mmCIF file with all atom_site columns, C-alpha atoms in Angstrom:
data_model
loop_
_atom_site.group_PDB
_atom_site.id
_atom_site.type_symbol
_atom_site.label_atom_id
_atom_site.label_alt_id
_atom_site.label_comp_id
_atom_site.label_asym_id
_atom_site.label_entity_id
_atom_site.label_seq_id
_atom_site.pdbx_PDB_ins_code
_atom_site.Cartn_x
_atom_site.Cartn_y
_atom_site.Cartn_z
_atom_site.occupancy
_atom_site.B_iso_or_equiv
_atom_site.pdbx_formal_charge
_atom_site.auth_seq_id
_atom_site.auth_comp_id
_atom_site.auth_asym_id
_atom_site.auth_atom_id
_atom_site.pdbx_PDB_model_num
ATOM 1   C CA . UNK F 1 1   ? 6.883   1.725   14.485  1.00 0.00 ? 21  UNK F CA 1
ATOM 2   C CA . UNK F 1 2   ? 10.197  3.006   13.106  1.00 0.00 ? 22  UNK F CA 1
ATOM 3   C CA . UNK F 1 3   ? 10.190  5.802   10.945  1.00 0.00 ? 23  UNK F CA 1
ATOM 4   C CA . UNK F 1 4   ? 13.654  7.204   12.079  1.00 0.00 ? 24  UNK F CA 1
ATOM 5   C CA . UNK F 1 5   ? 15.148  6.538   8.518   1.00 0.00 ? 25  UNK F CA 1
ATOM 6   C CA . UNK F 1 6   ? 12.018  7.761   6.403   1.00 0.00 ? 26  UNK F CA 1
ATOM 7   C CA . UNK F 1 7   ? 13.652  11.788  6.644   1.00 0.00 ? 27  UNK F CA 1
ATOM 8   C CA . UNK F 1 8   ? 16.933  10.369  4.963   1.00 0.00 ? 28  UNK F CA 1
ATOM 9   C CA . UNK F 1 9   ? 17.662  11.018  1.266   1.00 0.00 ? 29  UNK F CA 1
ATOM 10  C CA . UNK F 1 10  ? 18.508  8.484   -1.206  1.00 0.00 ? 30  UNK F CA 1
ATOM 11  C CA . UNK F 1 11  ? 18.852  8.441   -5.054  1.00 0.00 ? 31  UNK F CA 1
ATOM 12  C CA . UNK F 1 12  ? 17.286  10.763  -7.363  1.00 0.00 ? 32  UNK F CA 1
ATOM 13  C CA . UNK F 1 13  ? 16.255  12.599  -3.945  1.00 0.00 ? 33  UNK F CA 1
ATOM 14  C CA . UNK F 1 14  ? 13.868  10.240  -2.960  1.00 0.00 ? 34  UNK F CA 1
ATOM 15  C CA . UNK F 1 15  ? 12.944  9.256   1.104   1.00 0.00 ? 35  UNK F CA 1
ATOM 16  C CA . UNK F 1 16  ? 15.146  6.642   2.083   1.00 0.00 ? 36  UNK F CA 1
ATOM 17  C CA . UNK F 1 17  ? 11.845  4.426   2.740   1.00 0.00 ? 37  UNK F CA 1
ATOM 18  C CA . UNK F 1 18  ? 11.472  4.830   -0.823  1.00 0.00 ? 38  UNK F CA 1
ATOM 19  C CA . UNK F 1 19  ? 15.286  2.971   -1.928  1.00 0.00 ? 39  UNK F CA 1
ATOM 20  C CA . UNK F 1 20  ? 14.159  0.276   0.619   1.00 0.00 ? 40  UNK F CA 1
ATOM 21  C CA . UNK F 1 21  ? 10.703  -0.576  -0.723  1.00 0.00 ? 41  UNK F CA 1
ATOM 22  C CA . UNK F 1 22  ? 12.306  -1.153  -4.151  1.00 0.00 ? 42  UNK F CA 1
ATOM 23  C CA . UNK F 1 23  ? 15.157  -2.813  -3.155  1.00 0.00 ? 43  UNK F CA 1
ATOM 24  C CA . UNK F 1 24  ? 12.494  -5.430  -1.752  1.00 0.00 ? 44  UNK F CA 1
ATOM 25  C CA . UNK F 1 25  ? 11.827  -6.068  -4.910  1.00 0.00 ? 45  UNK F CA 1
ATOM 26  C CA . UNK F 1 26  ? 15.509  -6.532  -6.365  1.00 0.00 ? 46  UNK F CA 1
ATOM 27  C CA . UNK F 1 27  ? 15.277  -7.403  -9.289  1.00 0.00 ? 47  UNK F CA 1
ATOM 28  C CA . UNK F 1 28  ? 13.673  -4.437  -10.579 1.00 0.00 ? 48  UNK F CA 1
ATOM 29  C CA . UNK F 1 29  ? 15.741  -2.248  -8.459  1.00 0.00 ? 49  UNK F CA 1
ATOM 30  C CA . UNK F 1 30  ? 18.523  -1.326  -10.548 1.00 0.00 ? 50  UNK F CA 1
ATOM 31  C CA . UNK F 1 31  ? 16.289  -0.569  -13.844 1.00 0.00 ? 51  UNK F CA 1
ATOM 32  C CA . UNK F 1 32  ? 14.144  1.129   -11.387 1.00 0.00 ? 52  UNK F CA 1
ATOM 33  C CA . UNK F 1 33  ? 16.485  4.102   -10.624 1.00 0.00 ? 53  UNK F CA 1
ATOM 34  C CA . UNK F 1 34  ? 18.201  4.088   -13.761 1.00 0.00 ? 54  UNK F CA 1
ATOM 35  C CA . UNK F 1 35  ? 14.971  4.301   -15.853 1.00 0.00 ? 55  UNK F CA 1
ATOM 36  C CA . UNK F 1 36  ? 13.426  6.957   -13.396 1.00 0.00 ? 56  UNK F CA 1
ATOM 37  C CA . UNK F 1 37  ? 14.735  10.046  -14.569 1.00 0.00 ? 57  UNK F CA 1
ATOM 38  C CA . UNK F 1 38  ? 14.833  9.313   -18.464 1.00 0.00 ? 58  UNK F CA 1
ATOM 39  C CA . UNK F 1 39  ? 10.888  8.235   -18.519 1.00 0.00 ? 59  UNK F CA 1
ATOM 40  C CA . UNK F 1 40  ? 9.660   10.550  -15.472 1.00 0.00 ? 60  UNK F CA 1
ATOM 41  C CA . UNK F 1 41  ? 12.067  13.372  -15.448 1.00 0.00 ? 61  UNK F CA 1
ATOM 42  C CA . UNK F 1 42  ? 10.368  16.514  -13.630 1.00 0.00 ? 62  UNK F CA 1
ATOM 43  C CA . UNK F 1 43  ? 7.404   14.215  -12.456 1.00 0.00 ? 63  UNK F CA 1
ATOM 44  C CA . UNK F 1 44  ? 9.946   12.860  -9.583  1.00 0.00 ? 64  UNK F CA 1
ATOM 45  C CA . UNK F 1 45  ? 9.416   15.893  -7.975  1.00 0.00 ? 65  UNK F CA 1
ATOM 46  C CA . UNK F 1 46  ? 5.668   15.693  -7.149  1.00 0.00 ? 66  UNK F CA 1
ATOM 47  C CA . UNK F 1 47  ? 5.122   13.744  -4.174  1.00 0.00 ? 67  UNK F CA 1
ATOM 48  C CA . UNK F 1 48  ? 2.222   11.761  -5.856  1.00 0.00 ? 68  UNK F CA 1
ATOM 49  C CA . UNK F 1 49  ? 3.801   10.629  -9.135  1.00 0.00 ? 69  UNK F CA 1
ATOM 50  C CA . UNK F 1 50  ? 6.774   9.430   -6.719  1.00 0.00 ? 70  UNK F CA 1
ATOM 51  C CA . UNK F 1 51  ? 4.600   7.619   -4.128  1.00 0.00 ? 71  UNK F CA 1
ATOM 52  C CA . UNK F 1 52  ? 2.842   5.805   -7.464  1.00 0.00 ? 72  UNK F CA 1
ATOM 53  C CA . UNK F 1 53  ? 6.360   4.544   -8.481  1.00 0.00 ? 73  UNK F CA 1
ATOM 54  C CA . UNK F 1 54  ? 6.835   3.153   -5.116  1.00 0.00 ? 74  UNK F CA 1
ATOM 55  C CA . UNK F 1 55  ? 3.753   1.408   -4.706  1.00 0.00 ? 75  UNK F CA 1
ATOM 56  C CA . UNK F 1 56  ? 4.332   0.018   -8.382  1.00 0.00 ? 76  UNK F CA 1
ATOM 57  C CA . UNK F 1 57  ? 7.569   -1.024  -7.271  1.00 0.00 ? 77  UNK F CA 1
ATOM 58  C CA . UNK F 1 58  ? 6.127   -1.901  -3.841  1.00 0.00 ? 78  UNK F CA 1
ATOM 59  C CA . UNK F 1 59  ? 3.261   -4.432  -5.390  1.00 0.00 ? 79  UNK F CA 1
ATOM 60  C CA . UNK F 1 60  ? 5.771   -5.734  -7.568  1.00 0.00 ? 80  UNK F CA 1
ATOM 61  C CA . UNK F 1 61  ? 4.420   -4.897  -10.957 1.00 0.00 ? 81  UNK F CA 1
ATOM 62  C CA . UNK F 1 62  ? 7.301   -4.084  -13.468 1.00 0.00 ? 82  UNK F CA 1
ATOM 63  C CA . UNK F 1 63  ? 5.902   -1.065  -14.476 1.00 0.00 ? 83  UNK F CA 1
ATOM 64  C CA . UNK F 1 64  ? 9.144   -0.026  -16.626 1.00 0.00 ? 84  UNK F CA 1
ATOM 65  C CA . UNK F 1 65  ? 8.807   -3.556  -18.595 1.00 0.00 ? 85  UNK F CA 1
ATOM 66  C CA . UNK F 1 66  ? 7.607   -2.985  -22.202 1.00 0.00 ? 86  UNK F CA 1
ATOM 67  C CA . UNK F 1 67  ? 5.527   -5.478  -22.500 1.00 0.00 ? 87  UNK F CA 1
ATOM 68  C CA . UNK F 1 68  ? 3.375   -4.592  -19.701 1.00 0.00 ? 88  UNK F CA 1
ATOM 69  C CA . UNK F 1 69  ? 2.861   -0.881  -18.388 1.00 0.00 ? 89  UNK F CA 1
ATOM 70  C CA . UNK F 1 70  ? 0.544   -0.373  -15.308 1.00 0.00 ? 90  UNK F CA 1
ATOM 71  C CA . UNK F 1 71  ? -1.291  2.604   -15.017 1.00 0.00 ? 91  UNK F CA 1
ATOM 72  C CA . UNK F 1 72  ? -2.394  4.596   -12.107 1.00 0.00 ? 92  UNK F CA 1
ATOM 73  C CA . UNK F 1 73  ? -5.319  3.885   -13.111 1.00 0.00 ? 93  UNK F CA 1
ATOM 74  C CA . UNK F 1 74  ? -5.076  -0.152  -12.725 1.00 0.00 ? 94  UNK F CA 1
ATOM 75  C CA . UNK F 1 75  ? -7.653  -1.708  -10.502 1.00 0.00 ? 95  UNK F CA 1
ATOM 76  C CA . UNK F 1 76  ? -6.063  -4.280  -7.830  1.00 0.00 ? 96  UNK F CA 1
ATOM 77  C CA . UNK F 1 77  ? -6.906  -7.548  -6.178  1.00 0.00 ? 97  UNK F CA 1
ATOM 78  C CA . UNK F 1 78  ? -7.080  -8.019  -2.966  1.00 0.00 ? 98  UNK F CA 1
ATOM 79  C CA . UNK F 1 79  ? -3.408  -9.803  -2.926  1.00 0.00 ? 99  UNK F CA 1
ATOM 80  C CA . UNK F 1 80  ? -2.174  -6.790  -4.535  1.00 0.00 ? 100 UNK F CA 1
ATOM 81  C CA . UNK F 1 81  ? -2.949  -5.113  -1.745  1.00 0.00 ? 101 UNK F CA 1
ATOM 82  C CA . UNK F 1 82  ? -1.485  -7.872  1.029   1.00 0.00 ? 102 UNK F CA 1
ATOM 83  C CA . UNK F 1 83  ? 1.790   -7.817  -0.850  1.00 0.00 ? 103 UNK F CA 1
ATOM 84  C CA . UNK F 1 84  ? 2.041   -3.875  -0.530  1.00 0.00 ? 104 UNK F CA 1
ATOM 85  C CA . UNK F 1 85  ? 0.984   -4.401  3.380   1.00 0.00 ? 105 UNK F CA 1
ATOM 86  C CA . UNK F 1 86  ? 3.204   -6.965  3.845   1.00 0.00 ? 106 UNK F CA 1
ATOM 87  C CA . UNK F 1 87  ? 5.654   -5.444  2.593   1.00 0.00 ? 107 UNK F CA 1
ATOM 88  C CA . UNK F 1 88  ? 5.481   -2.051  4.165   1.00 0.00 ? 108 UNK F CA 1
ATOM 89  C CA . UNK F 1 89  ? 4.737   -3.654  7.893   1.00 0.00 ? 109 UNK F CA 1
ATOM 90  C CA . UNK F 1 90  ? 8.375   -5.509  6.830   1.00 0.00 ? 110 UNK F CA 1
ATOM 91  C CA . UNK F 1 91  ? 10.326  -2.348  6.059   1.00 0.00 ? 111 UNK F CA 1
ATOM 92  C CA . UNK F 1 92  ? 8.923   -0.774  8.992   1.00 0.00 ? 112 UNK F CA 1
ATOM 93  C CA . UNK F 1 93  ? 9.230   -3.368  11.368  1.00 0.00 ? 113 UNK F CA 1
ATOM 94  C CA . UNK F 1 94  ? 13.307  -3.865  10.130  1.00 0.00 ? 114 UNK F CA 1
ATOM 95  C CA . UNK F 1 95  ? 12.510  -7.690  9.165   1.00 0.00 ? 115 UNK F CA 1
ATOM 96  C CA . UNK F 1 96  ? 13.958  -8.481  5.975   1.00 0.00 ? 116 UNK F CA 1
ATOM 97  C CA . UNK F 1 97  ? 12.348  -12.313 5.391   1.00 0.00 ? 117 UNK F CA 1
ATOM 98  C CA . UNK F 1 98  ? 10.381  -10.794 2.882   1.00 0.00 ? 118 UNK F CA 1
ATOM 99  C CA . UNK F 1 99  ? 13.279  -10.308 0.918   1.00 0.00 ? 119 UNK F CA 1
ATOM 100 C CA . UNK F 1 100 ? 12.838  -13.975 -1.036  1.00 0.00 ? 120 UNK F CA 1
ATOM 101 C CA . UNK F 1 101 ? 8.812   -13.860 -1.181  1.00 0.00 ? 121 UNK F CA 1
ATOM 102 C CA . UNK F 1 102 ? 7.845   -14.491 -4.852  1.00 0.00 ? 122 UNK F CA 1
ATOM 103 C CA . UNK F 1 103 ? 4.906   -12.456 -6.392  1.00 0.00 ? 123 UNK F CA 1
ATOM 104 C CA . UNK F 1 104 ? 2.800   -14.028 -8.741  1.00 0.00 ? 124 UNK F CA 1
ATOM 105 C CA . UNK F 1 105 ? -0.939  -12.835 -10.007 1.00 0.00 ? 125 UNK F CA 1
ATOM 106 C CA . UNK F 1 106 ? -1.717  -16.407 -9.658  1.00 0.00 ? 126 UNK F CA 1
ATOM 107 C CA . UNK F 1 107 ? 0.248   -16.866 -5.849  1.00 0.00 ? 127 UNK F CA 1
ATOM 108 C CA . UNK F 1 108 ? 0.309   -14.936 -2.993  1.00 0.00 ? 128 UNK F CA 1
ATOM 109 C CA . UNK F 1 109 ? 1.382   -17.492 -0.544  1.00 0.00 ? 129 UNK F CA 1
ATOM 110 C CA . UNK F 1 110 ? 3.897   -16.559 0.771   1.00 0.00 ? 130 UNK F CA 1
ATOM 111 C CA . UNK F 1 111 ? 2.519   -12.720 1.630   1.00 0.00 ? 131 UNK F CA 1
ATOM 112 C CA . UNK F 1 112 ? -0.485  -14.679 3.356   1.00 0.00 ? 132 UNK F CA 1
ATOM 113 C CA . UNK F 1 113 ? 1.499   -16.791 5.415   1.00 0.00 ? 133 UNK F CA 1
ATOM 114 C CA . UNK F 1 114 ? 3.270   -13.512 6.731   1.00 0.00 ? 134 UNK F CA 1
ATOM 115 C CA . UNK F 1 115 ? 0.050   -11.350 7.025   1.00 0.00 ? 135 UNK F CA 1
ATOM 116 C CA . UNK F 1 116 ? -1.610  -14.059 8.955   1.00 0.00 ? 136 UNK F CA 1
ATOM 117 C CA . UNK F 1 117 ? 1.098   -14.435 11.111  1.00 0.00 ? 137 UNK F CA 1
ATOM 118 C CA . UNK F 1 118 ? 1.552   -10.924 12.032  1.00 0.00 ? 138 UNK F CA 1
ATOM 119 C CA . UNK F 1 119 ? -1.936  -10.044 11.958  1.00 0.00 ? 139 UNK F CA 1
ATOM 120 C CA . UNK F 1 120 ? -2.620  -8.883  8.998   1.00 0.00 ? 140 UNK F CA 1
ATOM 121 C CA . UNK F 1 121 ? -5.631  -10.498 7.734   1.00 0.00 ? 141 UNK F CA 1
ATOM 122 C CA . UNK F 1 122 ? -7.350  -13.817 9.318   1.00 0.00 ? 142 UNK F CA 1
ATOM 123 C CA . UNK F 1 123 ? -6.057  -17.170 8.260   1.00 0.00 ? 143 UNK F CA 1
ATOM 124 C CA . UNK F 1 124 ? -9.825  -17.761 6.266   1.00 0.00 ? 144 UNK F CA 1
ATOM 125 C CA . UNK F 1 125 ? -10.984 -13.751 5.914   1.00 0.00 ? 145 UNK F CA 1
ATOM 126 C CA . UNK F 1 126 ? -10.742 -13.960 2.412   1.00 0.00 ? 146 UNK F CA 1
ATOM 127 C CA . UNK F 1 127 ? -11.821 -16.729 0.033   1.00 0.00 ? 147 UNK F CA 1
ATOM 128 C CA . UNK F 1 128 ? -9.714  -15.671 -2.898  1.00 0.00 ? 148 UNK F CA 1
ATOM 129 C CA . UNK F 1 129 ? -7.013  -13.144 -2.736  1.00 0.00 ? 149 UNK F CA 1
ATOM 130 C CA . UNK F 1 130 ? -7.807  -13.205 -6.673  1.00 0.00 ? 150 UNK F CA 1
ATOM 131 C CA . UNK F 1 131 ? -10.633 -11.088 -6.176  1.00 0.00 ? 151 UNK F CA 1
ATOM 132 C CA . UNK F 1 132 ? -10.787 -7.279  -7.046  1.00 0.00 ? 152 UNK F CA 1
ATOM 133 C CA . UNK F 1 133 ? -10.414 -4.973  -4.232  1.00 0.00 ? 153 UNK F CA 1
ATOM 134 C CA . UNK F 1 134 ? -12.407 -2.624  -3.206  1.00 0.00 ? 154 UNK F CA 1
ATOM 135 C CA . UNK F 1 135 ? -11.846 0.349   -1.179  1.00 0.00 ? 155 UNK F CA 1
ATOM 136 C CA . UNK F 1 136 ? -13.149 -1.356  2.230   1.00 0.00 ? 156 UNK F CA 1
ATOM 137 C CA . UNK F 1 137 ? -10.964 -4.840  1.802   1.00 0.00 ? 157 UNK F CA 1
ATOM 138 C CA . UNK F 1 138 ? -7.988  -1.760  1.484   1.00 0.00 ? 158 UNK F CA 1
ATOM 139 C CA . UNK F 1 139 ? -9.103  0.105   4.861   1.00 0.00 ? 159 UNK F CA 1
ATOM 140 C CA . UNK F 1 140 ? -9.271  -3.256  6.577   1.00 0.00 ? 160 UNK F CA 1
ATOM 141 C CA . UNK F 1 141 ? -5.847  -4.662  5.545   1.00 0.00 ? 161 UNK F CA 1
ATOM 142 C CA . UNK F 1 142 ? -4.304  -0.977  6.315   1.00 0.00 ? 162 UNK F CA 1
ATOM 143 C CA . UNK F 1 143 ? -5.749  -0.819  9.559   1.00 0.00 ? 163 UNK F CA 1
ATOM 144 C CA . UNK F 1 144 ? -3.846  -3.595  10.606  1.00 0.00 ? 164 UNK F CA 1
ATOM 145 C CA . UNK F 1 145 ? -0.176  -2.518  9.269   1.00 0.00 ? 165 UNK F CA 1
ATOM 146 C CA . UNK F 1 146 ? 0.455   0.033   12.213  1.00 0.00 ? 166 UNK F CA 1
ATOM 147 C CA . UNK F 1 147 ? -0.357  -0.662  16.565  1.00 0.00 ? 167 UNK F CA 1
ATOM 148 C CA . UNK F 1 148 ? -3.727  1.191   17.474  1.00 0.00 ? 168 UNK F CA 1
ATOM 149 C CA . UNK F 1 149 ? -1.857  4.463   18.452  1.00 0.00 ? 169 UNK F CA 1
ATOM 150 C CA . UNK F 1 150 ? -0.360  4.667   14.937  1.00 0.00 ? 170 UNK F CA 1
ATOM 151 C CA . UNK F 1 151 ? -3.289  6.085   13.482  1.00 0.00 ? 171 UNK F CA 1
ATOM 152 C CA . UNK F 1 152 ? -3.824  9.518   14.295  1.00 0.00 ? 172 UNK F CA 1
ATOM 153 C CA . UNK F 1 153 ? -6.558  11.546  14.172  1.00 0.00 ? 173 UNK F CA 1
ATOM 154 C CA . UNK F 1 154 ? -6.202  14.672  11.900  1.00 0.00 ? 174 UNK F CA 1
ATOM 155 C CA . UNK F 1 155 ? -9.262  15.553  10.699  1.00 0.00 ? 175 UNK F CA 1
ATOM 156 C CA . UNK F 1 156 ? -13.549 15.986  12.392  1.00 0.00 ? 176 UNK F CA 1
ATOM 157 C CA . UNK F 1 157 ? -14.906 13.191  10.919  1.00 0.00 ? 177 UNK F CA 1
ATOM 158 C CA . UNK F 1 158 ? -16.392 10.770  13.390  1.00 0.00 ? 178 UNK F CA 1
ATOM 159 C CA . UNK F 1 159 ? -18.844 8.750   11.653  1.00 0.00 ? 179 UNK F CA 1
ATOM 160 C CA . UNK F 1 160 ? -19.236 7.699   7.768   1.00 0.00 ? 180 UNK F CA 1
ATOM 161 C CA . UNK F 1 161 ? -22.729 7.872   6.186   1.00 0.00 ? 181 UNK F CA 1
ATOM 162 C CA . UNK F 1 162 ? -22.357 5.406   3.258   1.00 0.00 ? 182 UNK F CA 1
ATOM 163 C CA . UNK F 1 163 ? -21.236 1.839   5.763   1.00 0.00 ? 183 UNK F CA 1
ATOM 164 C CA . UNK F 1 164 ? -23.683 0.659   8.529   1.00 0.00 ? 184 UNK F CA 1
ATOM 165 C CA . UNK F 1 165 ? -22.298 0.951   11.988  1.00 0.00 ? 185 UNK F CA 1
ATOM 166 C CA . UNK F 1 166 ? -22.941 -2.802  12.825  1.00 0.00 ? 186 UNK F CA 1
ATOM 167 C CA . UNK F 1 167 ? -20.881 -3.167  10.025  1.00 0.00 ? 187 UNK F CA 1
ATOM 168 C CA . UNK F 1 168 ? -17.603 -5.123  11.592  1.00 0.00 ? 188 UNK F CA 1
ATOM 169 C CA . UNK F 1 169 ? -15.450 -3.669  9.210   1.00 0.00 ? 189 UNK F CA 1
ATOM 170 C CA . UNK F 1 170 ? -17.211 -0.100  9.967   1.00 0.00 ? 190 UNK F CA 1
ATOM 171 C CA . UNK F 1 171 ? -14.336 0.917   12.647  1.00 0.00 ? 191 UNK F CA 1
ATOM 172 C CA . UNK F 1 172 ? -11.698 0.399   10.320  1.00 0.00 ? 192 UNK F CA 1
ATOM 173 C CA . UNK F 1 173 ? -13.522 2.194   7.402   1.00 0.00 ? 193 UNK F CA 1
ATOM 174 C CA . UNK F 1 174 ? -13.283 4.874   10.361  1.00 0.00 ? 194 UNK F CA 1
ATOM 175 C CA . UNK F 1 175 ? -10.243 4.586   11.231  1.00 0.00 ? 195 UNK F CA 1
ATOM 176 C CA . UNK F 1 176 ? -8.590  4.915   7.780   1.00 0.00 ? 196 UNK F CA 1
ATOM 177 C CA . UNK F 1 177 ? -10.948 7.765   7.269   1.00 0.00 ? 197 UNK F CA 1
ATOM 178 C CA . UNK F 1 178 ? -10.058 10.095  10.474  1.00 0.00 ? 198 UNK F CA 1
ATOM 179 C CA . UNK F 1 179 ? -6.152  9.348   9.833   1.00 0.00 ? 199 UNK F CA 1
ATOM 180 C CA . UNK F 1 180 ? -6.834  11.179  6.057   1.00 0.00 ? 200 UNK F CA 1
ATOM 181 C CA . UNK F 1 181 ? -5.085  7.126   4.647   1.00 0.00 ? 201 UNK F CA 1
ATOM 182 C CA . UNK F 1 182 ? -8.071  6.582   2.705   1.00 0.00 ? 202 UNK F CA 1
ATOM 183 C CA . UNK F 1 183 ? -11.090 9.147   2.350   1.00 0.00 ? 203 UNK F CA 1
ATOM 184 C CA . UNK F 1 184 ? -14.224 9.831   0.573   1.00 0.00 ? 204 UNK F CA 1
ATOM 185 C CA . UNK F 1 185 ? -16.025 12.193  -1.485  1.00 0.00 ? 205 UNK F CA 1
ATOM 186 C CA . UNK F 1 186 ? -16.374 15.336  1.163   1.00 0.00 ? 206 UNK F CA 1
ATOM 187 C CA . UNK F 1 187 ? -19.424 14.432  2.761   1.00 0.00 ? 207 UNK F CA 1
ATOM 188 C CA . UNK F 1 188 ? -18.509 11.947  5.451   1.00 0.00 ? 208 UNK F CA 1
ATOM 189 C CA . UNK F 1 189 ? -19.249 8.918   2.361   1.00 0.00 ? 209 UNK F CA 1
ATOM 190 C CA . UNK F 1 190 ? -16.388 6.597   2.158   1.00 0.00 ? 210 UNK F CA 1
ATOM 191 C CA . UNK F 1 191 ? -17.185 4.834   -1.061  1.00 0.00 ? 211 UNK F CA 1
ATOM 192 C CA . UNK F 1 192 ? -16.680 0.716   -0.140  1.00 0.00 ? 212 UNK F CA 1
ATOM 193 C CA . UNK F 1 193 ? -17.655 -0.891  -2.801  1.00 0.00 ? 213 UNK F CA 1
ATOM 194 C CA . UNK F 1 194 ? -15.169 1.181   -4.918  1.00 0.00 ? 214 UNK F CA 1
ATOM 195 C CA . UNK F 1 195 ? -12.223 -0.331  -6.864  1.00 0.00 ? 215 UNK F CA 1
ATOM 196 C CA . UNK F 1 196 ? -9.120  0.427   -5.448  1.00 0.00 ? 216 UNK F CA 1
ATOM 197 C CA . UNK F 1 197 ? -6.522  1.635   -8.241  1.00 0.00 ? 217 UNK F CA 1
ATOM 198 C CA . UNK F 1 198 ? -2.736  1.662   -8.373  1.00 0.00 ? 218 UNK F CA 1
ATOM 199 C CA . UNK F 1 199 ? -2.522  5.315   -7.442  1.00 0.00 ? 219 UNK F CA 1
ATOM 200 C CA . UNK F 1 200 ? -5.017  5.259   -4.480  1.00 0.00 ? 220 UNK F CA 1
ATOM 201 C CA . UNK F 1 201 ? -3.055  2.471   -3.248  1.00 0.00 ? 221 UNK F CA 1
ATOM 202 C CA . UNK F 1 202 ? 0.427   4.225   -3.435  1.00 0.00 ? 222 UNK F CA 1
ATOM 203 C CA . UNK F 1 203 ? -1.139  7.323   -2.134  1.00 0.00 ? 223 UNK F CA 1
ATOM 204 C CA . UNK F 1 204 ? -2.206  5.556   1.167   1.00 0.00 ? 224 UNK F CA 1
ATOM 205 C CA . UNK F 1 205 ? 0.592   3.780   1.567   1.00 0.00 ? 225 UNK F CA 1
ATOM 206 C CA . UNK F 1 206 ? 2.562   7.115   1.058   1.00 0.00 ? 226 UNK F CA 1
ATOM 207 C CA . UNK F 1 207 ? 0.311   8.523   3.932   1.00 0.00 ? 227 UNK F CA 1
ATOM 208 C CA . UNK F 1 208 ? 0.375   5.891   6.167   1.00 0.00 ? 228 UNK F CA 1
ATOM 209 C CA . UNK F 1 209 ? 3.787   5.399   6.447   1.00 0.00 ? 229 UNK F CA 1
ATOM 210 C CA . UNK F 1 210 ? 4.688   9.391   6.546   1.00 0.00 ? 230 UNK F CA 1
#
């Protein structure tokens, strides 16, 4: 993986990971930074509020558009969650063909062509990528973004109480869980079948790649 450039500053102090996320997304990019500091001001400087904006701005969803303002709070489908994958194995791979990829609600083909070809998800995993996701479909895209030693360990935990263990999707579940990417409620339960929002999302992301 290549994180050499994540340290960097850009605009408005953000990471430089930040700038390129957005930038993937160019259309949105110059309102992006010029809007940030008159609607957000202070909030800029809490790591949370700023790793929202960029998964906003990662997923494609023009937050800063009147006529449609996404919330933290904002359950995802499972395509929401590709095209934040996607992109964020791009930007941290260096490979910029995900520059032209269109984003539609209704169209995530060209994410899924790129997340089956790098691994991402399997060519016939999922039957719509329409469908709400929950916390597990998030913990098994994830797991795939980084190689195997990307994930580090940083916390006890080495089983979850609330998923099987024949489970197949159990060792990712696991995985997300002893890297701190996605957790639970405290006691070892992970939660599956929970709706992933917009700010658990960002807040993964912002873990995963830093």
């Amino acid at each position: 993986m290549h994180r050499e450039d994540s340290s960097k500053e850009a605009k408005d102090g953000l990471p430089y990971i930040y700038t390129f996320f957005v930038n993937l997304d160019s259309k949105n990019a110059n309102i992006f930074f010029r809007l940030i500091p008159e609607r957000y001001g202070k909030l800029m400087k809490n790591k949370l509020y700023a790793a929202i904006l960029c998964a906003v701005a990662l997923l494609g969803l023009n937050v800063l558009a009147a006529e449609k303002s996404v919330l933290p709070s904002d359950s995802l489908n499972v395509g929401d969650v590709l095209v934040a994958s996607v992109r964020t194995h791009a930007a941290l791979n260096g490979d910029s063909s995900v520059y032209g990829f269109e984003y539609s609600k209704k169209d995530y083909s060209d994410f899924a062509e790129y997340a089956i070809e790098n691994g991402i998800v399997g060519k016939y995993e999922y039957a719509s990528y329409t469908q709400t996701a929950t916390k597990l479909d998030t913990a098994v895209i994830l797991s795939r973004i980084l190689p195997e030693d990307g994930y580090e360990q940083i916390n006890g935990v080495y089983n979850i109480t609330d998923i099987s263990s024949t489970n197949e999707h159990y060792p990712d579940a696991l995985k997300m869980y002893r890297a701190g990417i996605l957790t639970g409620d405290g006691d070892k339960c992970f939660e599956p079948e929970k709706v992933i929002t917009v700010s658990e999302l960002s807040s993964a992301i912002n873990r995963l790649v830093f």
